[in-house]
Coordinates of C-alpha atoms and ligand atoms in Angstrom, one line a residue:
M96 CA 19.0 -29.2 -10.7
T97 CA 15.7 -28.4 -9.4
Q98 CA 14.3 -25.3 -10.1
T99 CA 14.7 -24.0 -6.3
D100 CA 18.1 -24.5 -5.9
S101 CA 18.7 -20.7 -6.6
L102 CA 17.8 -19.8 -3.4
D103 CA 21.1 -20.7 -0.4
R104 CA 20.0 -22.3 3.2
T105 CA 18.4 -19.2 5.3
E106 CA 16.6 -18.6 1.8
R107 CA 15.4 -21.5 1.5
A108 CA 14.5 -22.0 5.5
A109 CA 13.1 -18.8 5.8
I110 CA 10.4 -20.2 2.4
D111 CA 10.1 -23.2 4.0
S112 CA 9.0 -21.4 7.1
V113 CA 5.5 -20.4 5.9
P114 CA 2.4 -22.2 5.8
T115 CA 1.3 -22.6 2.3
G116 CA -2.5 -23.3 3.5
L117 CA -5.4 -21.5 3.8
F118 CA -5.8 -20.2 7.0
I119 CA -9.6 -20.4 8.0
G120 CA -11.4 -20.7 11.6
G121 CA -7.8 -20.8 13.5
Q122 CA -6.5 -23.9 11.0
W123 CA -4.6 -24.0 8.0
R124 CA -6.1 -25.8 5.6
D125 CA -4.7 -27.2 2.1
T126 CA -6.6 -27.2 -1.2
A127 CA -6.4 -29.4 -4.0
A128 CA -5.3 -26.8 -6.5
T129 CA -2.1 -24.8 -5.7
M130 CA -0.9 -22.2 -7.4
P131 CA 3.3 -21.1 -7.7
V132 CA 5.2 -18.0 -6.1
D133 CA 7.5 -17.0 -8.1
D134 CA 11.3 -15.3 -7.4
P135 CA 11.1 -12.0 -9.4
S136 CA 14.8 -11.8 -9.7
T137 CA 15.2 -15.1 -11.3
G138 CA 11.7 -16.3 -12.6
Q139 CA 12.2 -19.8 -10.7
V140 CA 9.6 -21.0 -7.7
L141 CA 9.6 -20.3 -5.0
C142 CA 6.8 -22.6 -3.6
R143 CA 3.7 -23.3 -4.5
V144 CA 0.5 -22.1 -1.7
A145 CA -3.1 -22.9 -1.7
D146 CA -5.1 -22.3 -4.6
A147 CA -9.0 -21.4 -3.2
G148 CA -12.1 -21.4 -5.0
P149 CA -15.5 -19.6 -4.0
E150 CA -16.5 -22.5 -1.5
D151 CA -13.3 -21.8 0.6
G152 CA -13.9 -18.0 0.5
L153 CA -17.3 -18.5 1.8
A154 CA -15.7 -20.8 4.9
A155 CA -13.9 -18.0 5.3
L156 CA -16.5 -15.3 5.5
A157 CA -18.3 -17.9 7.7
A158 CA -16.0 -18.5 10.1
A159 CA -15.3 -14.3 10.4
A160 CA -19.2 -14.6 10.6
A161 CA -19.2 -16.9 13.6
A162 CA -16.8 -15.2 15.3
Q163 CA -17.8 -11.4 15.2
R164 CA -19.9 -11.1 18.2
D165 CA -17.1 -12.4 20.3
W166 CA -14.4 -10.8 18.8
A167 CA -16.8 -7.5 19.2
R168 CA -17.2 -8.4 22.7
T169 CA -13.5 -8.9 24.3
S170 CA -12.4 -5.2 25.7
P171 CA -10.5 -2.7 24.2
R172 CA -7.6 -3.6 26.5
E173 CA -7.7 -7.2 25.4
R174 CA -7.5 -6.4 21.6
S175 CA -4.8 -3.7 22.1
E176 CA -2.9 -6.1 23.8
I177 CA -2.2 -8.8 21.2
L178 CA -2.0 -6.1 18.5
M179 CA 1.2 -4.9 21.1
R180 CA 2.3 -8.6 21.0
A181 CA 2.3 -8.8 17.5
H182 CA 4.0 -5.6 16.6
R183 CA 6.5 -7.1 18.7
R184 CA 6.5 -10.2 17.3
L185 CA 7.1 -8.5 14.0
L186 CA 9.8 -6.7 15.3
E187 CA 11.6 -9.6 16.8
D188 CA 11.4 -12.1 13.2
V189 CA 12.3 -9.0 10.9
D190 CA 15.4 -10.7 9.7
R191 CA 13.1 -14.2 8.1
L192 CA 10.0 -11.6 7.4
A193 CA 12.1 -9.3 5.5
L194 CA 14.1 -12.2 3.7
I195 CA 10.4 -13.5 2.8
A196 CA 9.3 -10.3 1.3
T197 CA 12.7 -9.9 -0.5
L198 CA 12.2 -13.2 -2.2
E199 CA 8.5 -13.1 -3.4
M200 CA 8.6 -9.2 -4.5
G201 CA 12.3 -8.1 -5.2
K202 CA 12.6 -5.1 -2.7
P203 CA 15.8 -4.8 -1.9
L204 CA 16.4 -6.5 1.4
A205 CA 17.2 -2.9 3.5
E206 CA 13.8 -1.7 2.2
A207 CA 12.2 -4.6 3.0
R208 CA 13.5 -4.2 6.3
G209 CA 11.8 -1.1 6.0
E210 CA 9.1 -2.3 5.3
I211 CA 8.7 -4.8 8.0
A212 CA 9.0 -2.1 10.7
Y213 CA 6.9 0.3 9.2
A214 CA 3.9 -2.6 9.3
A215 CA 4.5 -3.3 12.8
E216 CA 4.0 0.2 14.0
F217 CA 0.5 0.0 12.3
F218 CA -0.1 -2.8 14.8
R219 CA 1.4 0.0 17.5
W220 CA -0.5 2.6 16.0
F221 CA -4.0 0.9 16.4
A222 CA -3.2 -0.9 19.6
E223 CA -2.8 2.6 20.9
E224 CA -6.3 3.5 19.1
A225 CA -8.0 0.7 20.5
V226 CA -8.6 2.2 24.0
R227 CA -9.6 5.4 22.8
L228 CA -12.8 4.4 21.5
D229 CA -14.7 7.7 22.5
G230 CA -18.8 8.6 22.2
G231 CA -20.7 11.5 23.4
Y232 CA -23.6 12.4 25.7
M233 CA -25.6 15.9 25.1
P234 CA -29.1 17.5 25.2
A235 CA -31.4 17.7 22.2
P236 CA -31.6 21.3 21.1
T237 CA -35.4 20.9 22.3
G238 CA -34.8 20.0 25.6
G239 CA -35.9 16.9 27.3
S240 CA -34.3 13.5 25.5
R241 CA -30.5 13.1 25.4
F242 CA -28.5 11.5 23.1
L243 CA -25.7 9.5 23.6
V244 CA -23.7 8.4 20.9
T245 CA -21.5 5.7 20.8
R246 CA -18.8 3.6 17.9
Q247 CA -19.3 -0.5 16.8
P248 CA -17.3 -2.2 15.0
V249 CA -18.6 -2.4 11.6
G250 CA -18.3 -6.3 11.4
P251 CA -17.0 -8.9 9.5
S252 CA -14.8 -7.3 6.7
L253 CA -13.2 -8.4 3.3
L254 CA -9.6 -7.2 3.2
I255 CA -7.6 -7.1 -0.6
T256 CA -4.2 -5.8 -0.8
P257 CA -1.8 -5.5 -3.7
W258 CA 1.6 -7.0 -3.8
N259 CA 4.0 -4.3 -4.0
F260 CA 3.9 -3.4 0.0
P261 CA 2.8 -7.2 1.1
M262 CA 3.2 -6.6 4.9
A263 CA 2.6 -3.2 5.4
M264 CA -0.7 -2.8 3.4
G265 CA -2.2 -6.0 6.0
T266 CA -1.2 -4.4 8.7
R267 CA -2.4 -1.0 7.6
K268 CA -6.0 -3.0 7.4
I269 CA -5.7 -5.8 9.9
G270 CA -4.7 -3.2 12.4
P271 CA -7.8 -1.1 12.9
A272 CA -10.2 -4.0 11.9
L273 CA -9.1 -6.2 15.0
A274 CA -8.6 -2.6 17.3
A275 CA -12.3 -1.5 16.1
G276 CA -13.9 -5.5 17.0
C277 CA -13.9 -6.9 13.3
T278 CA -13.3 -9.9 12.1
C279 CA -12.0 -10.2 9.0
V280 CA -11.0 -12.1 5.6
V281 CA -7.7 -10.9 3.8
K282 CA -6.9 -11.8 0.2
P283 CA -3.1 -10.7 -0.2
A284 CA -2.0 -10.3 -4.3
E285 CA -1.5 -13.4 -6.0
Q286 CA 2.1 -12.6 -6.8
T287 CA 2.8 -12.1 -3.2
P288 CA 1.1 -14.1 -0.8
L289 CA 3.8 -15.3 1.6
C290 CA 3.9 -12.3 3.9
T291 CA 0.2 -12.4 4.5
L292 CA 0.6 -16.5 5.5
A293 CA 3.5 -15.9 8.1
L294 CA 1.5 -12.9 9.2
A295 CA -1.8 -15.0 10.0
E296 CA 0.7 -17.7 11.9
I297 CA 1.8 -15.1 13.9
L298 CA -1.1 -13.3 14.5
R299 CA -2.4 -16.7 15.8
E300 CA 0.4 -17.0 18.5
C301 CA 0.2 -13.9 19.3
G302 CA -3.6 -14.9 20.5
V303 CA -6.1 -13.9 17.8
P304 CA -9.1 -16.2 18.3
A305 CA -10.1 -18.8 15.6
G306 CA -11.8 -16.8 12.9
V307 CA -11.0 -13.8 13.7
V308 CA -8.3 -13.3 11.0
N309 CA -8.8 -16.0 8.3
V310 CA -6.3 -16.0 5.1
V311 CA -7.5 -17.0 1.3
T312 CA -5.0 -17.2 -1.7
T313 CA -6.4 -17.9 -5.0
A314 CA -5.3 -17.4 -8.7
D315 CA -8.9 -16.1 -9.6
P316 CA -9.8 -13.2 -7.4
G317 CA -12.9 -12.6 -8.9
A318 CA -14.6 -15.9 -9.0
L319 CA -12.8 -16.4 -5.0
M320 CA -14.0 -12.8 -4.0
T321 CA -17.3 -11.6 -5.9
P322 CA -20.0 -14.0 -3.8
L323 CA -18.2 -12.5 -0.8
I324 CA -18.7 -8.9 -2.1
L325 CA -22.2 -10.1 -2.6
D326 CA -23.2 -11.7 0.6
E327 CA -24.9 -9.9 3.3
R328 CA -22.4 -11.0 6.2
S329 CA -19.8 -9.2 4.9
R330 CA -20.2 -5.6 6.0
K331 CA -17.1 -3.7 4.9
L332 CA -14.7 -3.9 1.7
S333 CA -11.1 -2.6 2.7
F334 CA -9.2 -2.5 -1.1
T335 CA -5.9 -1.3 -1.6
G336 CA -5.2 -2.0 -5.5
S337 CA -5.7 -0.3 -9.0
T338 CA -8.2 2.0 -9.8
A339 CA -9.6 0.1 -12.9
V340 CA -10.0 -3.3 -10.5
G341 CA -11.5 -0.5 -7.0
K342 CA -14.2 0.8 -9.5
V343 CA -15.2 -2.9 -10.4
L344 CA -15.2 -3.6 -7.1
L345 CA -17.4 -0.5 -5.7
E346 CA -19.9 -1.0 -8.6
R347 CA -20.2 -5.0 -6.9
C348 CA -20.6 -3.6 -3.5
A349 CA -23.4 -1.0 -4.6
R350 CA -25.2 -3.7 -4.3
T351 CA -25.8 -4.2 -1.0
V352 CA -24.5 -0.9 0.3
M353 CA -21.1 -2.0 1.4
R354 CA -19.1 0.4 3.6
T355 CA -16.1 0.7 1.5
S356 CA -12.3 2.2 2.1
M357 CA -10.2 2.4 -1.5
E358 CA -7.0 3.2 -1.4
L359 CA -6.4 2.8 -5.5
G360 CA -3.7 4.2 -7.9
G361 CA -1.9 7.9 -7.9
N362 CA -0.2 9.9 -10.4
A363 CA 2.2 12.1 -8.1
P364 CA 3.6 15.4 -9.5
F365 CA 7.0 16.2 -7.6
I366 CA 7.2 20.2 -8.0
V367 CA 10.8 21.7 -7.7
F368 CA 10.5 25.7 -7.1
A369 CA 13.7 27.6 -8.3
D370 CA 14.2 28.4 -4.4
A371 CA 14.5 24.9 -3.1
D372 CA 17.6 24.0 -1.5
L373 CA 18.5 21.9 -4.5
D374 CA 20.3 18.9 -2.1
A375 CA 17.1 18.2 -0.3
A376 CA 15.3 18.1 -3.3
I377 CA 17.0 15.6 -5.1
D378 CA 17.3 13.3 -2.1
G379 CA 13.9 13.8 -2.1
V380 CA 13.1 13.0 -5.3
M381 CA 15.5 9.6 -5.1
A382 CA 13.0 8.5 -2.5
A383 CA 10.1 9.4 -4.0
K384 CA 11.2 7.9 -7.0
M385 CA 12.9 4.8 -6.1
R386 CA 11.4 3.8 -3.2
N387 CA 10.2 0.2 -4.0
I388 CA 11.8 0.0 -7.2
G389 CA 9.5 3.1 -8.2
Q390 CA 6.8 0.5 -8.1
A391 CA 4.7 2.4 -5.2
C392 CA 1.5 4.4 -5.5
T393 CA 3.2 7.7 -3.9
A394 CA 6.3 7.4 -6.5
A395 CA 7.4 10.8 -8.1
N396 CA 5.3 10.7 -11.4
R397 CA 5.5 13.7 -13.1
I398 CA 8.7 15.5 -12.1
L399 CA 8.7 19.8 -12.6
V400 CA 11.2 21.9 -12.3
Q401 CA 11.5 25.1 -12.7
R402 CA 13.2 26.2 -15.9
E403 CA 16.4 28.5 -13.7
V404 CA 17.7 25.5 -12.3
F405 CA 16.4 22.3 -14.6
E406 CA 19.3 21.4 -16.0
E407 CA 21.5 22.2 -13.2
F408 CA 18.7 19.2 -11.2
A409 CA 18.4 17.0 -14.3
G410 CA 22.4 16.3 -14.4
R411 CA 22.6 15.9 -10.5
L412 CA 19.7 13.8 -10.7
A413 CA 21.2 11.7 -13.9
A414 CA 24.6 11.6 -11.7
R415 CA 22.7 9.4 -9.0
M416 CA 20.7 7.3 -10.1
G417 CA 23.5 6.0 -12.8
E418 CA 25.5 5.2 -10.0
L419 CA 22.3 2.8 -8.4
P420 CA 23.6 -0.7 -7.9
M421 CA 21.2 -3.2 -9.6
G422 CA 20.6 -6.6 -8.6
R423 CA 19.1 -9.4 -7.1
G424 CA 17.6 -7.9 -3.7
T425 CA 19.6 -10.2 -1.2
E426 CA 22.9 -8.6 -2.6
P427 CA 23.9 -6.1 -0.3
G428 CA 24.2 -2.8 -1.6
V429 CA 21.6 -3.5 -4.0
V430 CA 18.8 -0.5 -4.9
V431 CA 17.5 -1.5 -8.0
G432 CA 15.9 -4.6 -7.4
P433 CA 13.8 -6.6 -10.0
L434 CA 10.2 -5.3 -10.7
I435 CA 7.3 -7.7 -9.9
D436 CA 7.2 -9.7 -13.4
A437 CA 7.8 -9.5 -17.1
D438 CA 4.9 -7.6 -18.3
A439 CA 5.9 -4.6 -15.6
V440 CA 9.5 -4.4 -17.6
G441 CA 6.8 -4.7 -21.0
K442 CA 4.7 -1.7 -19.8
V443 CA 8.0 0.6 -18.6
S444 CA 9.7 0.2 -21.9
E445 CA 6.6 1.0 -24.0
L446 CA 6.4 3.9 -21.9
V447 CA 9.9 4.7 -23.2
A448 CA 10.0 4.2 -26.3
D449 CA 6.6 6.7 -26.0
A450 CA 7.9 9.5 -24.4
R451 CA 11.2 9.0 -26.7
A452 CA 9.6 8.7 -29.8
R453 CA 7.1 12.1 -28.3
G454 CA 10.9 13.9 -28.0
A455 CA 12.2 13.3 -24.7
R456 CA 16.0 12.7 -23.9
V457 CA 17.4 9.6 -22.2
L458 CA 20.0 11.3 -19.8
V459 CA 20.8 7.4 -18.7
G460 CA 19.1 4.1 -18.3
G461 CA 16.6 3.6 -20.7
V462 CA 17.5 0.2 -22.0
P463 CA 16.0 -3.2 -20.6
V464 CA 18.1 -5.5 -19.4
E465 CA 18.3 -8.7 -20.6
G466 CA 17.2 -12.3 -18.2
P467 CA 16.7 -13.8 -16.3
G468 CA 15.0 -11.9 -13.4
N469 CA 12.5 -8.9 -14.6
F470 CA 14.7 -6.1 -14.3
Y471 CA 14.7 -2.0 -16.0
P472 CA 18.0 0.0 -15.2
A473 CA 17.6 3.3 -13.5
T474 CA 16.5 5.9 -15.9
V475 CA 16.2 9.9 -16.0
L476 CA 14.2 11.3 -19.4
V477 CA 14.4 14.8 -19.6
D478 CA 11.9 17.0 -21.7
V479 CA 9.1 14.5 -21.1
P480 CA 5.8 16.0 -22.8
D481 CA 2.7 16.3 -20.9
D482 CA 0.8 14.3 -23.7
A483 CA 3.5 11.3 -22.7
A484 CA 1.7 8.4 -22.6
M485 CA 3.8 8.4 -18.7
C486 CA 2.4 11.6 -17.7
G487 CA -1.3 10.2 -17.5
T488 CA -0.5 6.6 -16.0
E489 CA 1.5 4.9 -13.4
I490 CA 5.1 4.4 -14.5
F491 CA 5.3 1.8 -11.5
G492 CA 9.1 1.2 -12.3
P493 CA 12.5 3.1 -11.8
V494 CA 12.1 5.9 -14.3
A495 CA 12.4 9.7 -13.8
A496 CA 10.7 12.0 -16.0
L497 CA 11.2 15.2 -16.4
A498 CA 9.9 18.5 -17.6
P499 CA 10.5 22.1 -17.2
F500 CA 8.3 24.9 -15.7
D501 CA 8.0 28.5 -15.9
T502 CA 5.3 30.0 -13.1
E503 CA 3.2 28.6 -9.8
D504 CA -0.2 29.0 -11.2
E505 CA 0.8 26.9 -14.1
V506 CA 2.9 24.4 -12.5
V507 CA -0.8 23.8 -10.5
Q508 CA -2.8 23.3 -13.5
R509 CA -0.7 20.7 -15.0
A510 CA 0.2 19.0 -11.0
N511 CA -3.8 19.0 -11.1
D512 CA -4.5 17.7 -14.7
T513 CA -4.9 14.2 -13.7
P514 CA -8.3 12.0 -12.7
Y515 CA -5.7 10.9 -9.7
G516 CA -5.0 12.8 -6.6
L517 CA -3.2 10.6 -3.9
V518 CA 0.1 12.6 -3.2
A519 CA 2.2 15.6 -4.6
Y520 CA 5.4 16.7 -3.1
V521 CA 6.7 20.4 -3.4
Y522 CA 10.1 21.9 -2.6
T523 CA 10.5 25.6 -2.0
E524 CA 12.1 27.7 0.9
N525 CA 9.6 30.3 0.1
L526 CA 6.9 29.0 3.1
R527 CA 4.3 30.9 1.9
R528 CA 4.3 29.8 -1.6
G529 CA 4.7 26.4 -0.4
L530 CA 1.6 26.4 2.1
R531 CA -0.5 28.2 -0.7
V532 CA 0.4 25.5 -3.4
C533 CA 0.1 22.9 -0.7
E534 CA -3.4 24.0 -0.5
A535 CA -4.1 24.5 -4.3
L536 CA -3.2 21.1 -4.9
E537 CA -5.9 18.2 -5.7
T538 CA -4.6 15.3 -3.4
G539 CA -5.0 13.7 0.0
M540 CA -1.3 14.4 0.5
V541 CA 1.2 16.6 -0.1
G542 CA 5.3 16.3 1.1
L543 CA 6.4 19.8 1.4
N544 CA 10.4 19.5 1.4
Q545 CA 9.8 15.7 1.8
G546 CA 10.1 12.6 -0.2
V547 CA 8.2 10.6 2.3
V548 CA 4.5 10.9 3.8
S549 CA 3.8 7.6 4.6
N550 CA 3.3 7.6 8.7
P551 CA 1.0 5.4 10.7
A552 CA 0.0 8.2 12.7
A553 CA -1.1 10.3 9.6
P554 CA -4.2 9.4 7.8
F555 CA -3.3 8.5 4.4
G556 CA -5.4 8.7 1.4
G557 CA -6.5 10.2 -1.8
V558 CA -9.4 12.4 -3.8
K559 CA -10.4 11.7 -7.3
E560 CA -9.7 8.6 -8.7
S561 CA -7.4 7.7 -5.7
G562 CA -9.4 6.5 -3.5
L563 CA -12.2 7.0 -0.2
G564 CA -11.5 7.4 3.1
R565 CA -8.2 6.9 5.0
E566 CA -5.6 4.7 6.4
G567 CA -3.8 5.2 9.9
G568 CA -3.7 8.7 11.7
L569 CA -6.6 9.5 13.9
V570 CA -9.0 8.7 11.5
G571 CA -7.9 5.0 10.1
I572 CA -9.9 3.2 13.2
D573 CA -13.4 5.2 12.0
E574 CA -13.1 3.2 8.7
F575 CA -14.4 -0.2 10.5
L576 CA -16.5 1.6 12.9
E577 CA -20.4 2.6 13.1
L578 CA -21.5 5.7 14.4
K579 CA -24.8 4.9 16.9
Y580 CA -27.0 7.3 18.1
I581 CA -29.6 6.6 20.9
G582 CA -32.0 8.6 21.9
V583 CA -33.1 8.7 25.6
Q584 CA -36.1 10.2 26.6
L585 CA -35.3 11.4 30.4
Ligands
NAP656 P1 -4.4 -4.4 -8.5 O1 -4.5 -5.1 -10.0 O2 -5.7 -3.7 -8.7 O3 -4.3 -5.7 -7.4 C1 -4.7 -5.5 -6.0 C2 -5.2 -6.7 -5.2 O4 -7.0 -6.5 -5.6 C3 -4.9 -8.0 -5.7 O5 -5.0 -8.7 -4.7 C4 -5.5 -8.7 -6.8 O6 -5.4 -10.2 -7.0 C5 -6.9 -8.3 -6.6 N1 -8.5 -8.3 -7.5 C6 -7.4 -8.2 -8.9 N2 -8.7 -8.4 -9.3 C7 -10.0 -8.3 -8.6 C8 -11.0 -8.7 -8.6 N3 -12.0 -9.1 -9.9 N4 -12.2 -9.2 -7.5 C9 -11.4 -9.1 -6.3 N5 -10.3 -9.0 -5.8 C10 -9.2 -8.4 -7.2 O7 -3.1 -3.8 -8.0 P2 -1.7 -3.9 -8.3 O8 -1.3 -4.2 -9.4 O9 -1.6 -5.5 -7.0 O10 -0.8 -3.2 -7.3 C11 -0.7 -2.0 -7.8 C12 -1.5 -1.0 -7.7 O11 -2.4 -0.4 -6.4 C13 -1.3 0.4 -8.6 O12 -2.0 1.0 -9.2 C14 -0.9 0.9 -6.7 O13 -0.9 2.4 -7.2 C15 -2.0 0.8 -5.9 N6 -1.8 0.8 -4.8 C16 -2.3 2.1 -3.9 C17 -1.8 2.2 -2.7 C18 -2.7 2.9 -2.1 O14 -2.7 3.4 -0.5 N7 -3.3 4.2 -2.4 C19 -0.8 1.8 -2.1 C20 -0.4 0.3 -2.8 C21 -0.7 0.2 -3.9 P3 -4.4 -10.8 -8.0 O15 -3.1 -10.4 -7.4 O16 -4.4 -12.2 -7.9 O17 -4.1 -10.3 -8.9

């Protein structure tokens, strides 16, 4: 039996349909070294892809730099039409692409289909934005001269993406870069390169010219990307990943004063007031906690429930969590797929053990599942103290950590007591209180009576150590544009 025999015929066909080389200057290139891509539900190798070194990275940057001038000169309408074609192609190809995402990342197939639709939506949104690049014309306050203000592409951009949304994190960056007239070098996560490789081929087929999008995969991201970050031809780094890596990259970007966008980690509080619609709050927390098996930067990390309804809320949540089917993401009805790797299971297990040692009680789950595969069951912990390790770091797994609170001031203070500031969730039927709390929370986004905030038409991003800049919305394209002011003497 070979290592890949665990795939059925459709799964094998989906994996084999993905090019496995580097995509540079419009051509697929093989490398001498390759790296494995594992199925997190079995631990078996799905396929091997190119393992690029620094010289490959520099070749990709050279291709992006060479293509920059002509791409910036294409008409906004042409760029828009290419993105619109790619939007349609992703939707037409959703079955294959969702299967690829599930196999390399582990998420349930239904969620993977949702991710492909979400990913496609970034192309539609930025296709629509590409043709709305406005400017300005105004008299100088002293009279005489005029100010012309225009916006130009920032230039060749480095796009680094994480493994948890392997398709959507790519389109969320490639969409605005292309719409603005920027070329790019994309480096997907080592564990999930296949979605980006499949996307590169789709973009080629949809008419993206050679050199405009380049993709490099590697097992040594520091060695590959550092020379590119320090190279003056790179004009922009857009990074999504952990705060720890983001800080290292920001320091490197300082060397050339490179423009950066940073979408980093989160530690979302999910706040339920006693006057909340508890049915809606339970649905909301299930979405905010269990999307992507808890492996989302937006995941509800600290669930704070007002004492009057704490026991009822915890009991109802435990009942819902306890009935979630666990298994391989391709199996019908599965909600709890595998975590990305064995380290993730180890980290979640340690966080749960630490919380229990500090007095937290397990209502459901809490015991790691034996392999093969990296499974951890849906878990509910109550009375998790604020000093538990899981309250200070991203759990990144299917573990709901609940604690009671008494007053509005107290919960706002506790919610803000973190270096992170990506998203928070608030459930209350009192609109005045809801808006007051939303304003007081130190986050870039808040879900008020809703458990999902991600939307290509909204500005996604964080404050504090959760990041810099916004992706999506009316401002998303600005991350890839420079303002230029031209003083005109009449
Ligand atoms: P990560 O370890 O920081 O990796 C992110 C990306 O950076 C990967 O492509 C990784 O490559 C690459 N990388 C790592 N070290 C690098 C270096 N020295 N130079 C250049 N690139 C480097 O994060 P992750 O574990 O993949 O993703 C999970 C994190 O992403 C969580 O913290 C989550 O909250 C965050 N996230 C944030 C958002 C948001 O929008 N705010 C969205 C999704 C995820 P390798 O894969 O080869 O290590």
